[in-house]
Coordinates of C-alpha atoms and ligand atoms in Angstrom, one line a residue:
X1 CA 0.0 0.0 0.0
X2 CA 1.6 3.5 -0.9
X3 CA 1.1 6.4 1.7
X4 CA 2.3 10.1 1.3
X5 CA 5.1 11.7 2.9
X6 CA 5.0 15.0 4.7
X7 CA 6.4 16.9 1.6
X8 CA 3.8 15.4 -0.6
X9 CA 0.6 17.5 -2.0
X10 CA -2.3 15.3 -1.1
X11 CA -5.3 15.5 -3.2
X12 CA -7.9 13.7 -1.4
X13 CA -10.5 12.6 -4.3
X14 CA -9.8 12.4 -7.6
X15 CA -11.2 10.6 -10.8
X16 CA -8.3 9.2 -13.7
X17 CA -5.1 10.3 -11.5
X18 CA -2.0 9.4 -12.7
X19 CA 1.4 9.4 -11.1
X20 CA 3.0 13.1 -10.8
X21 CA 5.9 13.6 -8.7
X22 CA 5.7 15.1 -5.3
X23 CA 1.6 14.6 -5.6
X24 CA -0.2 11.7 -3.7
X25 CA -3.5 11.1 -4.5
X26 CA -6.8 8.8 -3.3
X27 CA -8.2 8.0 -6.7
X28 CA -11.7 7.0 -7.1
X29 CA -12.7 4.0 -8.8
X30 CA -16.6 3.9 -9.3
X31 CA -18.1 0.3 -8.7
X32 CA -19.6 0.6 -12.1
X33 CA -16.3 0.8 -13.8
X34 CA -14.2 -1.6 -14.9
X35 CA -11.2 0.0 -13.5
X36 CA -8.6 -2.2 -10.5
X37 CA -6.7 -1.2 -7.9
X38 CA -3.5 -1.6 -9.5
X39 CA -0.5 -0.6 -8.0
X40 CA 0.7 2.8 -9.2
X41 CA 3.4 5.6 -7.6
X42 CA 1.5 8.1 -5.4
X43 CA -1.6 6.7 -6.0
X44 CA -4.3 4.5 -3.1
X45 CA -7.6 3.9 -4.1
X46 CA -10.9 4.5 -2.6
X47 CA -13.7 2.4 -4.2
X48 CA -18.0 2.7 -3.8
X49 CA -21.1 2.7 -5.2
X50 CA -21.6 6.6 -6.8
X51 CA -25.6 7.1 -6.4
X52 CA -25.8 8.6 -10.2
X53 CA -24.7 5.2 -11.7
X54 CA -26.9 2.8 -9.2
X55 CA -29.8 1.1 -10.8
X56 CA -32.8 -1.4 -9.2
X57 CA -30.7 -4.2 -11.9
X58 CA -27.1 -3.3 -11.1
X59 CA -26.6 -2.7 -7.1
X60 CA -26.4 -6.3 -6.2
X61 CA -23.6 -7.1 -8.5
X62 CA -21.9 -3.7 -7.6
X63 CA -22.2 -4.4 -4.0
X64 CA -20.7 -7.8 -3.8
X65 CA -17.7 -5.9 -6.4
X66 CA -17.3 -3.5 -3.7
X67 CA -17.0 -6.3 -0.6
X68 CA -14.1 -8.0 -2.8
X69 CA -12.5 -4.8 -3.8
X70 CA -12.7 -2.8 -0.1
X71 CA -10.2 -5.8 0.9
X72 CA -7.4 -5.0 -1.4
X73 CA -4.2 -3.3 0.4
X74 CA -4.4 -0.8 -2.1
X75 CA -7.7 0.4 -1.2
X76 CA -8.0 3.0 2.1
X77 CA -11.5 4.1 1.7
X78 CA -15.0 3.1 0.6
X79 CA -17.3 5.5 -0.9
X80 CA -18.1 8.2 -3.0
X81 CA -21.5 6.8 -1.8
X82 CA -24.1 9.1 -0.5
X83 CA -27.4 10.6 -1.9
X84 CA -28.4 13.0 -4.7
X85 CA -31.1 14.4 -4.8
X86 CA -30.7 16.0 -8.8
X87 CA -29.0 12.9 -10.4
X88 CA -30.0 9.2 -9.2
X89 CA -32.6 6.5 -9.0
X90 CA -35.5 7.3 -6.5
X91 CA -34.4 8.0 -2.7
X92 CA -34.9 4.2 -0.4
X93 CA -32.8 2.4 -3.2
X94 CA -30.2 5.3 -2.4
X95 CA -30.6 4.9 1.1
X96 CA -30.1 1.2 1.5
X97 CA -27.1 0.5 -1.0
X98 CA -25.7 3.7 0.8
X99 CA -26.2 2.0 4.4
X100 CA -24.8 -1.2 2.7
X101 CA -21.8 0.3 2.2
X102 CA -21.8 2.3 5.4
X103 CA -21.8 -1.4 7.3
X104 CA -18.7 -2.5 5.0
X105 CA -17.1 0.4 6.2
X106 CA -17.8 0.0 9.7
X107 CA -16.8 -3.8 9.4
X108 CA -13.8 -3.4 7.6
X109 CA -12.5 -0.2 9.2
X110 CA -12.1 1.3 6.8
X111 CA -13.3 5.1 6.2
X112 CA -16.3 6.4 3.3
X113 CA -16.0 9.4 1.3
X114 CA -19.5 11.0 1.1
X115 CA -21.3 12.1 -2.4
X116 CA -23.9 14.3 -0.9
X117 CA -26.0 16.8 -3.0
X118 CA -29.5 18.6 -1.6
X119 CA -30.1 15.8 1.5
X120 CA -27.7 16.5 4.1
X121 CA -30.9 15.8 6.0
X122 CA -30.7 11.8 5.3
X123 CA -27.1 12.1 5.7
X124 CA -27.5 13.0 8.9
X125 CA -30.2 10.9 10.1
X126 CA -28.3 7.7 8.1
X127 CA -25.2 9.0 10.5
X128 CA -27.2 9.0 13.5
X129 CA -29.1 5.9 12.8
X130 CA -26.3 3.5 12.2
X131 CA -25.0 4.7 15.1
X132 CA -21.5 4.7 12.6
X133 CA -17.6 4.8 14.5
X134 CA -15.9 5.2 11.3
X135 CA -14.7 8.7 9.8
X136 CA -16.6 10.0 6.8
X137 CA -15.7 12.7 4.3
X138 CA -17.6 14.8 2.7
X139 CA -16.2 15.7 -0.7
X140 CA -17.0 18.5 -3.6
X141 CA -18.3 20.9 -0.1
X142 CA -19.6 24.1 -1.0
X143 CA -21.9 25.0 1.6
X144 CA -21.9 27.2 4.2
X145 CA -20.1 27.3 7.3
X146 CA -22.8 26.5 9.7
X147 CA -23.8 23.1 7.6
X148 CA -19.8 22.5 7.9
X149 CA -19.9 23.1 11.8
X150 CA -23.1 20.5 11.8
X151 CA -21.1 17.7 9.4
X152 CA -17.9 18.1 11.5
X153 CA -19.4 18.2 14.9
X154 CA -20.9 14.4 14.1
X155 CA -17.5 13.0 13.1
X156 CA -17.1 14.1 9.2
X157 CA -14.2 15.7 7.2
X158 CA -14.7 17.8 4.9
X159 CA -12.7 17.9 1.3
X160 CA -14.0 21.5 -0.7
X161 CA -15.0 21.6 -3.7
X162 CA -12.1 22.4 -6.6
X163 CA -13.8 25.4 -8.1
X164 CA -14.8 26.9 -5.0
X165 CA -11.7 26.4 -3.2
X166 CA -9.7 28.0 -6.1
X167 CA -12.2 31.0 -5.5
X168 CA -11.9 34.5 -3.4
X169 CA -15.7 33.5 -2.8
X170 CA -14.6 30.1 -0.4
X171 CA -11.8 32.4 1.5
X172 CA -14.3 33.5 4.4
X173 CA -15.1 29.8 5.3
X174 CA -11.8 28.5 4.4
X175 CA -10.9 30.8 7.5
X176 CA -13.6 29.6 9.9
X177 CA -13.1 25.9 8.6
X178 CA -11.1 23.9 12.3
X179 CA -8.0 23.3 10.2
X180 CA -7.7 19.6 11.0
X181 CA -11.1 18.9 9.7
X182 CA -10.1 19.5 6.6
X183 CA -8.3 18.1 2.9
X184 CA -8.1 19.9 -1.0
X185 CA -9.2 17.5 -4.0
X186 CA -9.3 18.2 -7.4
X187 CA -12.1 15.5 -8.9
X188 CA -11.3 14.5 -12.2
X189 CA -11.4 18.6 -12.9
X190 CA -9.1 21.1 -14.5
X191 CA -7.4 22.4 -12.0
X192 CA -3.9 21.7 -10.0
X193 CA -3.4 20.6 -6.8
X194 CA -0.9 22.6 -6.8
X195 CA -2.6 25.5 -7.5
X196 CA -5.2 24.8 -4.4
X197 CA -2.9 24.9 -2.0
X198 CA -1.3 28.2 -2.9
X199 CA -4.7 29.5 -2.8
X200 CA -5.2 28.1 0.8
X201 CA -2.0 28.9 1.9
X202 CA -2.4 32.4 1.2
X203 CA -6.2 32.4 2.8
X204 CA -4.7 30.7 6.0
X205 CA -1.8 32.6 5.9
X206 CA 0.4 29.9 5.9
X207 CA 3.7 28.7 3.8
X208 CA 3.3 25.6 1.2
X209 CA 5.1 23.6 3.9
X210 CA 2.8 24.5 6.4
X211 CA -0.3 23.3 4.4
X212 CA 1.6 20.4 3.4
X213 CA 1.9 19.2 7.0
X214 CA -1.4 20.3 8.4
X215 CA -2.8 18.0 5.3
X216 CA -0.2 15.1 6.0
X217 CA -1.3 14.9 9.3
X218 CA -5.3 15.3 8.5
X219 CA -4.1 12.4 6.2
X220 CA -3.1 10.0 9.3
X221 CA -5.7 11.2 11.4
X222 CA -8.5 10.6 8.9
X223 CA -6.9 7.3 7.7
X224 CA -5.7 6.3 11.1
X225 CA -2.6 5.1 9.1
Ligands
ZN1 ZN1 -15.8 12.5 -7.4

């Protein structure tokens, strides 16, 4: 299993990573896909169920894909699983393939990245009701600080959203964001990781190699690696 090293830049969630030097990154392979957690520099792999590609015909197939897969060494996280409210087949299939998923995570200790869009309502409740030990993270965040506070306070992460982050318009929660609660991703999008952090360095008025350790150690904290 590759980790990073304090110097690296982490990006947290990604989709179609490949190896650049000096980056680490948890790429995302989507149980629909027909992608593997092959070995690759700077690259671990989280692997879920994404609600926008779950169907009433495909989830048991994906489900017992993501049981085999969530064992590899190579693979630190389950998820992007969640709900969506825009995109996605109707809301109780959602809810039980997402809860499925939840109790892999829970059995296999192992931590879930969260896909959550317009039902942080039934992400909550699903939270509460599973009565759930392991971390989550919430990815692509763009919401406001108090619904940040609320995620964090019930044992979440959260990873901001690429083209908010890179934005003057994510600065005043970047700044009210606890520091440890938090990770930079780039999802699949145009946009350096590289780039984010000097954005967030300069909103937390911090150097590169201070953002590069606060993320290292949100890293092993989150992963309890
Ligand atoms: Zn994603």
């Amino acid at each position: 299993m590759n980790l990073p090293v304090p110097d690296n830049y982490i990006d947290i969630h990604n989709h179609g990573a490949i190896a650049i030097e000096n980056v680490f990154t948890v790429e995302n392979l989507i149980a629909s896909e027909e992608r593997t957690p092959d070995e690759t520099p700077g690259l671990t792999y989280s692997i879920g169920i994404h609600p926008w590609y779950l169907t009433p015909e495909n989830h048991k197939e994906l489900i017992k894909k993501v049981i085999i897969f969530s064992k590899h060494a190579n693979v630190i996280a389950l998820g992007e699983a969640g709900f969506d409210r825009i995109k996605g087949p109707e809301i109780n299939l959602q809810r039980d393939i997402f809860e499925k998923q939840i109790i892999i995570s829970e059995e296999i200790k192992k931590p879930l990245y969260i896909h959550c869009v317009r039902a942080w309502d039934e992400l909550l409740a699903v939270r509460k009701k599973m009565k759930t030990k392991m971390p989550w993270l919430v990815h692509g965040f763009r919401g406001k600080a108090e619904l940040a506070e609320q995620l964090i306070s019930r044992g979440m992460y959260i990873s901001l959203w690429f083209d908010f982050a890179i934005r003057p318009v994510s600065t005043p929660l970047i700044k009210t964001l606890p520091p440890d609660k938090f990770f930079l991703e780039t999802d699949g999008g145009d946009v350096s990781i590289v780039k984010l952090y000097e954005k967030v360095a300069v909103d937390l008025e911090m150097s590169i190699q201070q953002l590069k350790h606060l993320f290292f150690s949100n890293f092993i904290n989150f992963f309890g690696t």
